Short mmCIF file of C-alpha atoms and ligand atoms in Angstrom, two decimals:
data_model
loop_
_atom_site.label_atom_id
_atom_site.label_comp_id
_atom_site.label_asym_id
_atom_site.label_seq_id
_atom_site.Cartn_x
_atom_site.Cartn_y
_atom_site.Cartn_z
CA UNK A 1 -51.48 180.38 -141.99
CA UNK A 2 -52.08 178.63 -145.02
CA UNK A 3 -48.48 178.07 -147.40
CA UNK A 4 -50.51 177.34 -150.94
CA UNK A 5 -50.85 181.01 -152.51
CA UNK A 6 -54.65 182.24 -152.93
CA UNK A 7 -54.99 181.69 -156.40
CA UNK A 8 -58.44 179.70 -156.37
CA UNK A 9 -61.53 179.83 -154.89
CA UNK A 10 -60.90 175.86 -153.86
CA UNK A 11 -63.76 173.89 -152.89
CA UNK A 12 -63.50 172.18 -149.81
CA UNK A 13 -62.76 168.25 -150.86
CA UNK A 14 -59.63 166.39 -150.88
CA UNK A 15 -59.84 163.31 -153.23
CA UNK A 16 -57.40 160.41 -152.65
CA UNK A 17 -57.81 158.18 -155.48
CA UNK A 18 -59.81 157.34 -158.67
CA UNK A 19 -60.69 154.74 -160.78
CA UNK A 20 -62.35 154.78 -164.30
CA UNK A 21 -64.81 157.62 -164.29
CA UNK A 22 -64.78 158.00 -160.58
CA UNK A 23 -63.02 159.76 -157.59
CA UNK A 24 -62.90 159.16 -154.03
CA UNK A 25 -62.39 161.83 -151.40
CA UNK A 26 -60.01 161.25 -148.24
CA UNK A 27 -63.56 160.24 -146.12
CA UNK A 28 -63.99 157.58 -148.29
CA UNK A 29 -67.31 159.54 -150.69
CA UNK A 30 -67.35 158.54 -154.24
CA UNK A 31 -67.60 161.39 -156.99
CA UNK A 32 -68.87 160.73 -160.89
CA UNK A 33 -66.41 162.96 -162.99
CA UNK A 34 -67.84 165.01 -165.68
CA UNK A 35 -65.15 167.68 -165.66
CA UNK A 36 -61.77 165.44 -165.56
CA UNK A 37 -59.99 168.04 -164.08
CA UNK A 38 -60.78 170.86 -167.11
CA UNK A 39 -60.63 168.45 -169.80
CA UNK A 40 -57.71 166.97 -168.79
CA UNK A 41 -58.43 163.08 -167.31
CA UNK A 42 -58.81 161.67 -171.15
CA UNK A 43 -58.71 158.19 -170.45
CA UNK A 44 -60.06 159.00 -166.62
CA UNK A 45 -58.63 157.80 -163.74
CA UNK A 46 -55.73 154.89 -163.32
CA UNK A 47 -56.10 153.61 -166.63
CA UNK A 48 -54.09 150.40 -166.48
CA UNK A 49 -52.32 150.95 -170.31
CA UNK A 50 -51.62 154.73 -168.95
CA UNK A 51 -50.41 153.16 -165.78
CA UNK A 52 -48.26 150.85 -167.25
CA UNK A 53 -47.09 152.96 -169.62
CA UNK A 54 -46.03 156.24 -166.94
CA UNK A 55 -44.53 153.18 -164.63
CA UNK A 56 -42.77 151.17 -167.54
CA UNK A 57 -40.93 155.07 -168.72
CA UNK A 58 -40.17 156.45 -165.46
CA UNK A 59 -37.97 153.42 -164.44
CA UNK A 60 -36.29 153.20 -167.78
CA UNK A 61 -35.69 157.20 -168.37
CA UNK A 62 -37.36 160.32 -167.01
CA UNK A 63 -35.50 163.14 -168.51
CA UNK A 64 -32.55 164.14 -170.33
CA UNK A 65 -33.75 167.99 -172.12
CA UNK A 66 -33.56 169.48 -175.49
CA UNK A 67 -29.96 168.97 -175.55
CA UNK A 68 -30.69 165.51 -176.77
CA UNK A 69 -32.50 163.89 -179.13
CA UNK A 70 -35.46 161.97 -177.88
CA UNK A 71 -37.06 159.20 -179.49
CA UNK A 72 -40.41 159.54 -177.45
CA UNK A 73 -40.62 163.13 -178.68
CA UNK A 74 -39.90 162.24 -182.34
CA UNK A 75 -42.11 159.52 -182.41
CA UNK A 76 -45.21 161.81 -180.64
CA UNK A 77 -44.43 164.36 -182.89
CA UNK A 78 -44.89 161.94 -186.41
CA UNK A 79 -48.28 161.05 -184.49
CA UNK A 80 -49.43 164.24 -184.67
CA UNK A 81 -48.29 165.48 -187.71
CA UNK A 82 -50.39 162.60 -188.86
CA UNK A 83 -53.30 162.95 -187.21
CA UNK A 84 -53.77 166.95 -187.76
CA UNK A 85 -52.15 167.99 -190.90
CA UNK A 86 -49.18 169.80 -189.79
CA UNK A 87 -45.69 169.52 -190.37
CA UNK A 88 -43.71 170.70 -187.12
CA UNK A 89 -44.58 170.49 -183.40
CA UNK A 90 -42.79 172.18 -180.65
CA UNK A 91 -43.24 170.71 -177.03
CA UNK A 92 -43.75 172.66 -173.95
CA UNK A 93 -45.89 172.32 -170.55
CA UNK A 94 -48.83 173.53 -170.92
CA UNK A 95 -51.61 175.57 -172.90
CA UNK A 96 -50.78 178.97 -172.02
CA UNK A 97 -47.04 177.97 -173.28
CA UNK A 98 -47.80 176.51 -176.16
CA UNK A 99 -50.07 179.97 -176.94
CA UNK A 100 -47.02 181.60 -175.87
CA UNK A 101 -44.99 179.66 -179.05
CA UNK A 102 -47.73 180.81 -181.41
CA UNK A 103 -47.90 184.33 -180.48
CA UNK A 104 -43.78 184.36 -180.72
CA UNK A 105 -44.26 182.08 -183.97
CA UNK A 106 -46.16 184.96 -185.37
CA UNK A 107 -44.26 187.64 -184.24
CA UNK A 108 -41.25 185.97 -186.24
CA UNK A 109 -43.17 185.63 -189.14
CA UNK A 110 -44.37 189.07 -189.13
CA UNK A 111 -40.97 190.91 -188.70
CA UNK A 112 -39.71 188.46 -191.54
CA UNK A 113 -42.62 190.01 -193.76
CA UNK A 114 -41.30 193.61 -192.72
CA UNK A 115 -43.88 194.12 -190.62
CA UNK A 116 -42.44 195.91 -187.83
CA UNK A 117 -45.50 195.83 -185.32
CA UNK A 118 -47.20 192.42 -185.86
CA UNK A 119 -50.35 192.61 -184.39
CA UNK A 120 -53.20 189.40 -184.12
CA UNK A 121 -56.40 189.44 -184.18
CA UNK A 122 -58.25 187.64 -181.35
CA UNK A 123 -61.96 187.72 -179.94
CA UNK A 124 -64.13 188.25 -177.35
CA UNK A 125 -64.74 186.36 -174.68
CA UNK A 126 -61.47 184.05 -175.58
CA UNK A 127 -59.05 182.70 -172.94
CA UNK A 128 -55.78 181.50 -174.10
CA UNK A 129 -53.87 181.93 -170.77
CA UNK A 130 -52.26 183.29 -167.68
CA UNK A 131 -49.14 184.30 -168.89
CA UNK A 132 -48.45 188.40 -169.74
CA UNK A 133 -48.79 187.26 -173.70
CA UNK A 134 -51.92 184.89 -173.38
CA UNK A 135 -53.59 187.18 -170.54
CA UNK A 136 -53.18 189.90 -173.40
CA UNK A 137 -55.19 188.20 -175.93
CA UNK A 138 -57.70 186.66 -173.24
CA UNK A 139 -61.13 188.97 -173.93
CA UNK A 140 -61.80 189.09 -169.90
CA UNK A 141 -61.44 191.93 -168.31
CA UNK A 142 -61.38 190.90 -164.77
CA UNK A 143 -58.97 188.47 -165.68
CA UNK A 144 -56.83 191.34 -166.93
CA UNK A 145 -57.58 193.87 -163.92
CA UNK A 146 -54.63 194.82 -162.14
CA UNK A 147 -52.45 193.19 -164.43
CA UNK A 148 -51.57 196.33 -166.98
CA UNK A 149 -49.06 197.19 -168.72
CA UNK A 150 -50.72 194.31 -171.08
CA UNK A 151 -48.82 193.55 -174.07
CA UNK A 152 -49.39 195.60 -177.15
CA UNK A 153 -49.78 193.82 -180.56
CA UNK A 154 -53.48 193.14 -180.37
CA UNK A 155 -56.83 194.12 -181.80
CA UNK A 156 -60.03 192.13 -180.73
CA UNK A 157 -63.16 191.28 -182.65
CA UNK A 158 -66.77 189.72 -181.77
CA UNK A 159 -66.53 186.08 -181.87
CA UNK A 160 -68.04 184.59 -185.03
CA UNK A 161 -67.76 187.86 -187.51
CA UNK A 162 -66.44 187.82 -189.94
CA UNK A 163 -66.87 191.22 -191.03
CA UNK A 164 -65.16 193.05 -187.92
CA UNK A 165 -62.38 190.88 -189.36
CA UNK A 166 -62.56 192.53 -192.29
CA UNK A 167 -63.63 195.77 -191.28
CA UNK A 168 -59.93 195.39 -189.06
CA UNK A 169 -58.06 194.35 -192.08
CA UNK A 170 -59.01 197.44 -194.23
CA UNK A 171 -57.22 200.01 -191.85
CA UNK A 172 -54.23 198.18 -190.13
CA UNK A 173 -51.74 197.18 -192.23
CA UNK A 174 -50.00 195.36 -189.11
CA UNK A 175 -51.91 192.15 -188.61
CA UNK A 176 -49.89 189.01 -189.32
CA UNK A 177 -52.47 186.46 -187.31
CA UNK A 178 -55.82 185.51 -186.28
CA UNK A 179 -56.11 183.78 -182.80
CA UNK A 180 -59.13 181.86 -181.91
CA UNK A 181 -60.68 178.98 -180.14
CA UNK A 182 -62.94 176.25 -182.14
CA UNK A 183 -64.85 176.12 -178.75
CA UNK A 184 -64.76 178.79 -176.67
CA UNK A 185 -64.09 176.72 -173.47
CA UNK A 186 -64.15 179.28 -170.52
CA UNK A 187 -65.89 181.64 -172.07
CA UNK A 188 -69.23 180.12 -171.86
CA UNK A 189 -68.41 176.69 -174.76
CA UNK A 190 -69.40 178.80 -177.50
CA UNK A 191 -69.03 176.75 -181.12
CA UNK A 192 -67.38 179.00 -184.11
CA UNK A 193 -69.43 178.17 -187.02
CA UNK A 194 -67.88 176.27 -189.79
CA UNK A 195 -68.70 179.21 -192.32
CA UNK A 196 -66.71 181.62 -190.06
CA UNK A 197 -63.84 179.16 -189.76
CA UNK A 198 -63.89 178.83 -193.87
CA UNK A 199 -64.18 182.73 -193.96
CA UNK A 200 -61.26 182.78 -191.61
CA UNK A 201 -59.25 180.63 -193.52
CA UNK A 202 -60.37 182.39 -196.77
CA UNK A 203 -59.18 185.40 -195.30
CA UNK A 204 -55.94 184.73 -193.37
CA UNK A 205 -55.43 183.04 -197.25
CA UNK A 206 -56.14 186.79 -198.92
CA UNK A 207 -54.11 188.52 -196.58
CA UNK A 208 -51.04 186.35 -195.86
CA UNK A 209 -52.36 185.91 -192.03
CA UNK A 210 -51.32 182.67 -189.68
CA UNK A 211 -54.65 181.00 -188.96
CA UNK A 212 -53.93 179.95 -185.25
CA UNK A 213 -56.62 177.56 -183.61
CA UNK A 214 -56.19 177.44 -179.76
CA UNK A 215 -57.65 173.53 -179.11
CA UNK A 216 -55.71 173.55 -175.37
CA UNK A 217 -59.56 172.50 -174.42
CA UNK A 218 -61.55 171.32 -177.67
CA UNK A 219 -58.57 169.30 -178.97
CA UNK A 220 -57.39 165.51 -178.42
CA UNK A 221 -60.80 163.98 -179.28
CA UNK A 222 -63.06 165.72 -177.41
CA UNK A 223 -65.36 166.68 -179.92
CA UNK A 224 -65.68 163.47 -181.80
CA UNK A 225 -62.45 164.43 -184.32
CA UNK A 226 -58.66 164.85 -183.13
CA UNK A 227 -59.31 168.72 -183.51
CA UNK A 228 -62.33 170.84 -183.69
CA UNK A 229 -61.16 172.74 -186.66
CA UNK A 230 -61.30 169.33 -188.49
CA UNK A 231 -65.29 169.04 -188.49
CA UNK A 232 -64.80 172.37 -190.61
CA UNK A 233 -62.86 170.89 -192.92
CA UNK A 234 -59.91 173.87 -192.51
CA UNK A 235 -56.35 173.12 -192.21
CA UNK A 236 -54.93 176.17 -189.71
CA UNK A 237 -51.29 177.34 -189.94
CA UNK A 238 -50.90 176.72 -186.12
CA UNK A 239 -52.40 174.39 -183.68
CA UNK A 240 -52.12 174.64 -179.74
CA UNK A 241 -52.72 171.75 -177.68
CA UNK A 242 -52.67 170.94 -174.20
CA UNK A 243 -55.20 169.98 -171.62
CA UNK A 244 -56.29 166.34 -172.51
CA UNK A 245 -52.78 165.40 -174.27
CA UNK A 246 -51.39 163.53 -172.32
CA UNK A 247 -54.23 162.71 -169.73
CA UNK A 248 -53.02 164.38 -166.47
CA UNK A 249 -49.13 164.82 -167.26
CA UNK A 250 -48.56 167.76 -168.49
CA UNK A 251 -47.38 168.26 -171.86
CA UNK A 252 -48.21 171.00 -174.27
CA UNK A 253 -47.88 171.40 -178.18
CA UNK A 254 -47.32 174.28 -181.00
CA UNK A 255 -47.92 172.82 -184.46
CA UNK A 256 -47.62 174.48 -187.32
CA UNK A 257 -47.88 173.82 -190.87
CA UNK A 258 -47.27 175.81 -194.03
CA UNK A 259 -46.21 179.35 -194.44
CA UNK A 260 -45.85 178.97 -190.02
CA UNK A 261 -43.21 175.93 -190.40
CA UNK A 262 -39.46 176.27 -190.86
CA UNK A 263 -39.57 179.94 -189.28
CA UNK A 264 -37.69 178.77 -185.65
CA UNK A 265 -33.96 177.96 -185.89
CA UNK A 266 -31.94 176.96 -182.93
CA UNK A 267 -31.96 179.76 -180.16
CA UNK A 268 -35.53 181.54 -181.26
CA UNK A 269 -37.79 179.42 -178.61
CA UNK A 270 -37.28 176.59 -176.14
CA UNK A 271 -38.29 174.64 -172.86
CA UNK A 272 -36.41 172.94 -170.03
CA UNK A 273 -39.01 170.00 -169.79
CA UNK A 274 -40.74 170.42 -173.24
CA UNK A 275 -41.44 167.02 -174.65
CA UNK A 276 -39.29 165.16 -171.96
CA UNK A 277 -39.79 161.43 -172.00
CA UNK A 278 -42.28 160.77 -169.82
CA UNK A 279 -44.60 163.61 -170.93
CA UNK A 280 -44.20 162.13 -174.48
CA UNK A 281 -44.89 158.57 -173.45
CA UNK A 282 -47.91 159.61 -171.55
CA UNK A 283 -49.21 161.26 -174.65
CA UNK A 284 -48.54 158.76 -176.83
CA UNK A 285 -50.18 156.41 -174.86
CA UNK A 286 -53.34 158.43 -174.60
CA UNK A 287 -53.45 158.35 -178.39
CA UNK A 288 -53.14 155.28 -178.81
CA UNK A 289 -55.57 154.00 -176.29
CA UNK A 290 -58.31 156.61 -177.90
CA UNK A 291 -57.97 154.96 -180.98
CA UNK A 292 -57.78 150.90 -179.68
CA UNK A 293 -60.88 151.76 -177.58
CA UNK A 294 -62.51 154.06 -180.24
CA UNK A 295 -62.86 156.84 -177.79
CA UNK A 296 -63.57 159.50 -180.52
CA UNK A 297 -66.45 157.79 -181.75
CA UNK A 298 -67.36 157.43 -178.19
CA UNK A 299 -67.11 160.97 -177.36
CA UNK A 300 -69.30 162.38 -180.33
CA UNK A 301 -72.01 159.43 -179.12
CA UNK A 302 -72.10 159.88 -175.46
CA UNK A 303 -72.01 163.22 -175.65
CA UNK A 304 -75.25 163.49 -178.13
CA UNK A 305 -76.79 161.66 -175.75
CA UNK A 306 -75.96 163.72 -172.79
CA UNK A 307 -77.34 166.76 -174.87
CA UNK A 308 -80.41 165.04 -175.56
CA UNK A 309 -80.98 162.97 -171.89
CA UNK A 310 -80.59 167.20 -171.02
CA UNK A 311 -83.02 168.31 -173.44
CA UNK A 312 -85.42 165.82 -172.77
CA UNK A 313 -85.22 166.09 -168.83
CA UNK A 314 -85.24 170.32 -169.01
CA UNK A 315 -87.54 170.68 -171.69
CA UNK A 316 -90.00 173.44 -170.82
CA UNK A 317 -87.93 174.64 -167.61
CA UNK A 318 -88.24 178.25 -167.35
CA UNK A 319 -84.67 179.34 -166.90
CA UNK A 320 -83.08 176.98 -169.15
CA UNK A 321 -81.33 179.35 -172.07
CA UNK A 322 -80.00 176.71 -174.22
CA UNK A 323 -77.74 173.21 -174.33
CA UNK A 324 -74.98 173.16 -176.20
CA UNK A 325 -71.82 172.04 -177.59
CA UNK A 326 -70.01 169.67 -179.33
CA UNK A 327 -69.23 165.95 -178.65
CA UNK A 328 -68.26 165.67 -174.59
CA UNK A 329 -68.08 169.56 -174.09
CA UNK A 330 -71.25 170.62 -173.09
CA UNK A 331 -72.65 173.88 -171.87
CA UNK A 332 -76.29 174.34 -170.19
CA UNK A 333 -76.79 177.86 -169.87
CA UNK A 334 -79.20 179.50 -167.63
CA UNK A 335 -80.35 182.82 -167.24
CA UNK A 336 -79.13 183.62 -164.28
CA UNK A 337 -75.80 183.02 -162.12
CA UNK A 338 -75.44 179.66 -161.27
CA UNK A 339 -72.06 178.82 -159.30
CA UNK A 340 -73.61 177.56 -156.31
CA UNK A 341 -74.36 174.13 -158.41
CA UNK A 342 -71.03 173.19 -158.53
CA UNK A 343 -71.16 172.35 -154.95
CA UNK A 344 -74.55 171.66 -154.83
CA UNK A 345 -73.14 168.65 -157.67
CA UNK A 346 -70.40 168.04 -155.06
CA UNK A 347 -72.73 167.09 -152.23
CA UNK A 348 -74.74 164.75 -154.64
CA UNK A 349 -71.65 163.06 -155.38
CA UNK A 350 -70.75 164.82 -159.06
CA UNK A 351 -67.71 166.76 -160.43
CA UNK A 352 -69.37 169.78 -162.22
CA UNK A 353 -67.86 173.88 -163.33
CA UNK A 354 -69.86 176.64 -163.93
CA UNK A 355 -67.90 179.16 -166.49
CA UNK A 356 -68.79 182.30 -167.61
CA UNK A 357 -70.87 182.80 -164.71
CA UNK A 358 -74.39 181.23 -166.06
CA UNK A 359 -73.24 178.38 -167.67
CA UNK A 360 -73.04 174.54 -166.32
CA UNK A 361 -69.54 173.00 -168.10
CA UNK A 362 -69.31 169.17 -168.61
CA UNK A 363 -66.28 167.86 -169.59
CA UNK A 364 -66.53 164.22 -168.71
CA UNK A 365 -63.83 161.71 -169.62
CA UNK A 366 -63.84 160.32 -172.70
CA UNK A 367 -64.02 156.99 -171.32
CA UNK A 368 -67.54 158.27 -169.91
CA UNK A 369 -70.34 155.43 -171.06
CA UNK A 370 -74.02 155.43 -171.73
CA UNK A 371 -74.96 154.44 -167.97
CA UNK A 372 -72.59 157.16 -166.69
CA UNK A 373 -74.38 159.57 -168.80
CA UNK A 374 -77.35 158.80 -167.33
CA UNK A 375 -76.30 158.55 -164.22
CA UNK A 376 -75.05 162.36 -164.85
CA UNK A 377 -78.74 163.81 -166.11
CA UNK A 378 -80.81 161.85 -163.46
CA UNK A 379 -78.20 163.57 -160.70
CA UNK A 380 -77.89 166.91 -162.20
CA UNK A 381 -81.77 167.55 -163.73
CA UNK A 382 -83.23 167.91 -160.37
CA UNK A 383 -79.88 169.89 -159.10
CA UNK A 384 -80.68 172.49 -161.51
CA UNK A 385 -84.93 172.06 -161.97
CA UNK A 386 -84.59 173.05 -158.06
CA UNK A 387 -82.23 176.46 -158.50
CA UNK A 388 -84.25 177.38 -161.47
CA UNK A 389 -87.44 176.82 -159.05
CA UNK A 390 -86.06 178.84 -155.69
C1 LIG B 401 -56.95 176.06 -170.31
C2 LIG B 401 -56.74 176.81 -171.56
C3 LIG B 401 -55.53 177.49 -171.82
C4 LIG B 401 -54.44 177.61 -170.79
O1 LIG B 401 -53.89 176.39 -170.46
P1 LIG B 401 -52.93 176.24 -169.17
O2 LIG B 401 -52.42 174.84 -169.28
O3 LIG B 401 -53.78 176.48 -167.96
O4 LIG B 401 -51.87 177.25 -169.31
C5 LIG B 401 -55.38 178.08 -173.04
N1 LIG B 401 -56.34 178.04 -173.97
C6 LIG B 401 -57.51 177.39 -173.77
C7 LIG B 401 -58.53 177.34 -174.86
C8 LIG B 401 -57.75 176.77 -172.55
O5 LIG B 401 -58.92 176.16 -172.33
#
């Protein structure tokens, strides 16, 4: 009898190293990665300044907690205060924890308003996480199943409408946030337009609301700017961050700005490994090799031409629903179904995901060059031309 607990459908390969954008399995079969683990692998695999940099911390100092200052932590935390606007970060583990903060963060600020039933706004089709709080405001159903009591304290809207936004503000007088992703990653990569995320912030402005921008998956560079909500031009009150942050340790991030900072004192939130040295290090490393190497740049290049290699190579495919997405997070949707290509992609040697049940996710590293892009279309075009055709 197995000992891991059946929480994934896992598909049968065991990899035993990688290298760049490439993995190897234990029978020796190399894999192109266009999914780096969910969005995760930023600088791919066994990056030597991420090597040296993991190796270099964990001999000098692993962990001390929250009881101490650390200078890693500190130092991460000016870096991202710099790079997206806001003024105070809280570390934790990962994205569903760092949702966790916000939706705590925004509690606080409600009940310091007088509000006595803070509720946020948050859409369809969103996920923001497996814990009781995140699962709560995740629009999925199924993901919810089974799961219920859910907690109370929010009301859901359409993605990109503004007016069921407003149409909730006229007749509850308890909503103290909006929660939503730039790119909907699980739900299908679904883009918020830029005149919904200035409505947003218009609104959340008219109201008193925290703006909260879950970038767990669009965030660290992915799109071709440190955070989606940047190519908007919006600054939000709160900004989660996982996934890609510090390129396969795991370290997540609250950061808030404005009417959102100074609200915690000592005692209101905290972590055991939040921001520990290493995590910190890691993260700080993967920032600093995106911006030596110019990865964001590369990201918003790569991944245009991944779109268009796609375009080109499925044009007139009956089937084909649309390609899109921003920078290297990509969705090709179909019209029907399509799971059984992510191990169709296995057995031609590529890491692929299918989310929302029609639609292909790449989420290549952003290390990921021209040739590996088309290495990707020539590999995946006929993959799909032939499910399309069946
Ligand atoms: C993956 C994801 C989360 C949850 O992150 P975990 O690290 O799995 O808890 C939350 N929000 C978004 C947008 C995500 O993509």
């Amino acid at each position: 009898m197995p000992h891991v607990m059946n929480t994934y459908a896992r598909l049968p390969v065991t990899f035993s190293h990688g290298n760049g954008c490439r993995v190897t399995d234990v029978e020796g079969r190399e894999y192109l990665d266009a999914l780096s683990g969910i969005a995760v692998s930023t600088l791919g695999h066994a990056h030597p300044k991420l090597v040296a940099a993991i190796a270099e911390q964990a001999a000098r100092l692993l962990h001390t907690s929250n009881l101490y200052t650390i200078s890693e932590q500190e130092e991460l935390a000016d870096k991202l205060a710099s790079l997206s606007g806001m003024e105070e970060i809280f570390f934790c583990n990962s994205g569903c924890e760092a949702n966790e903060a916000a939706i705590k963060l925004a509690r606080f600020y409600g009940h310091r308003k007088g509000v006595d039933l803070p509720t946020i706004i948050v859409m369809e089709k969103a996920f923001h996480g497996r814990t009781m709080a995140t699962l709560s405001a995740t629009g999925n159903r199924k993901a919810q199943a089974g799961f219920e009591p859910l907690v109370s304290g929010f009301v859901r809207v359409p993605y990109n409408d503004l007016e069921a936004i407003k149409a909730v503000a006229e007749h509850n007088r308890n909503v103290v946030a909006v929660m939503f992703e730039v790119i909907q990653g699980e739900g299908g990569i679904h883009l918020a337009a830029p005149d919904f995320q200035r409505g947003l912030r218009q609104l959340c402005d008219e109201h008193g609301w925290l703006l909260i921008c879950d970038e767990v998956q669009c965030g660290m560079a992915r799109t071709g700017k440190w955070f989606g909500y940047q190519h908007a031009g919006i600054r939000p009150d709160v900004v989660t961050l996982a996934k890609g942050l510090g390129s396969g340790v795991p370290i997540g991030a609250c950061m808030v700005s404005g009417q959102a900072a100074g609200l915690f004192a000592p005692g209101n939130h905290g972590s055991t490994f939040g921001g520990n040295p290493l995590a910190c290090r890691a993260a700080l490393t993967t920032i600093a090799t995106i911006e030596e190497d110019h990865l964001m740049l590369n990201a918003e290049i790569v991944g245009g031409e991944i779109r268009s290699l796609m375009a080109e190579a499925l044009a007139g495919v009956k089937g084909l629903v649309e390609i899109r997405g921003h920078g290297l997070m990509i969705g090709i949707e179909l019209d029907r179904p399509c799971g059984e290509l992510v191990g169709k992609g296995l057995a031609a040697g590529l890491l692929i995901n299918v989310t929302a049940d029609k639609v292909i996710r790449l989420l290549p590293p952003l290390i990921f060059g021209k040739k590996e892009a088309k290495e990707l279309v020539d590999r995946i075009t006929p993959l799909i031309k032939d499910f399309l055709a069946a």
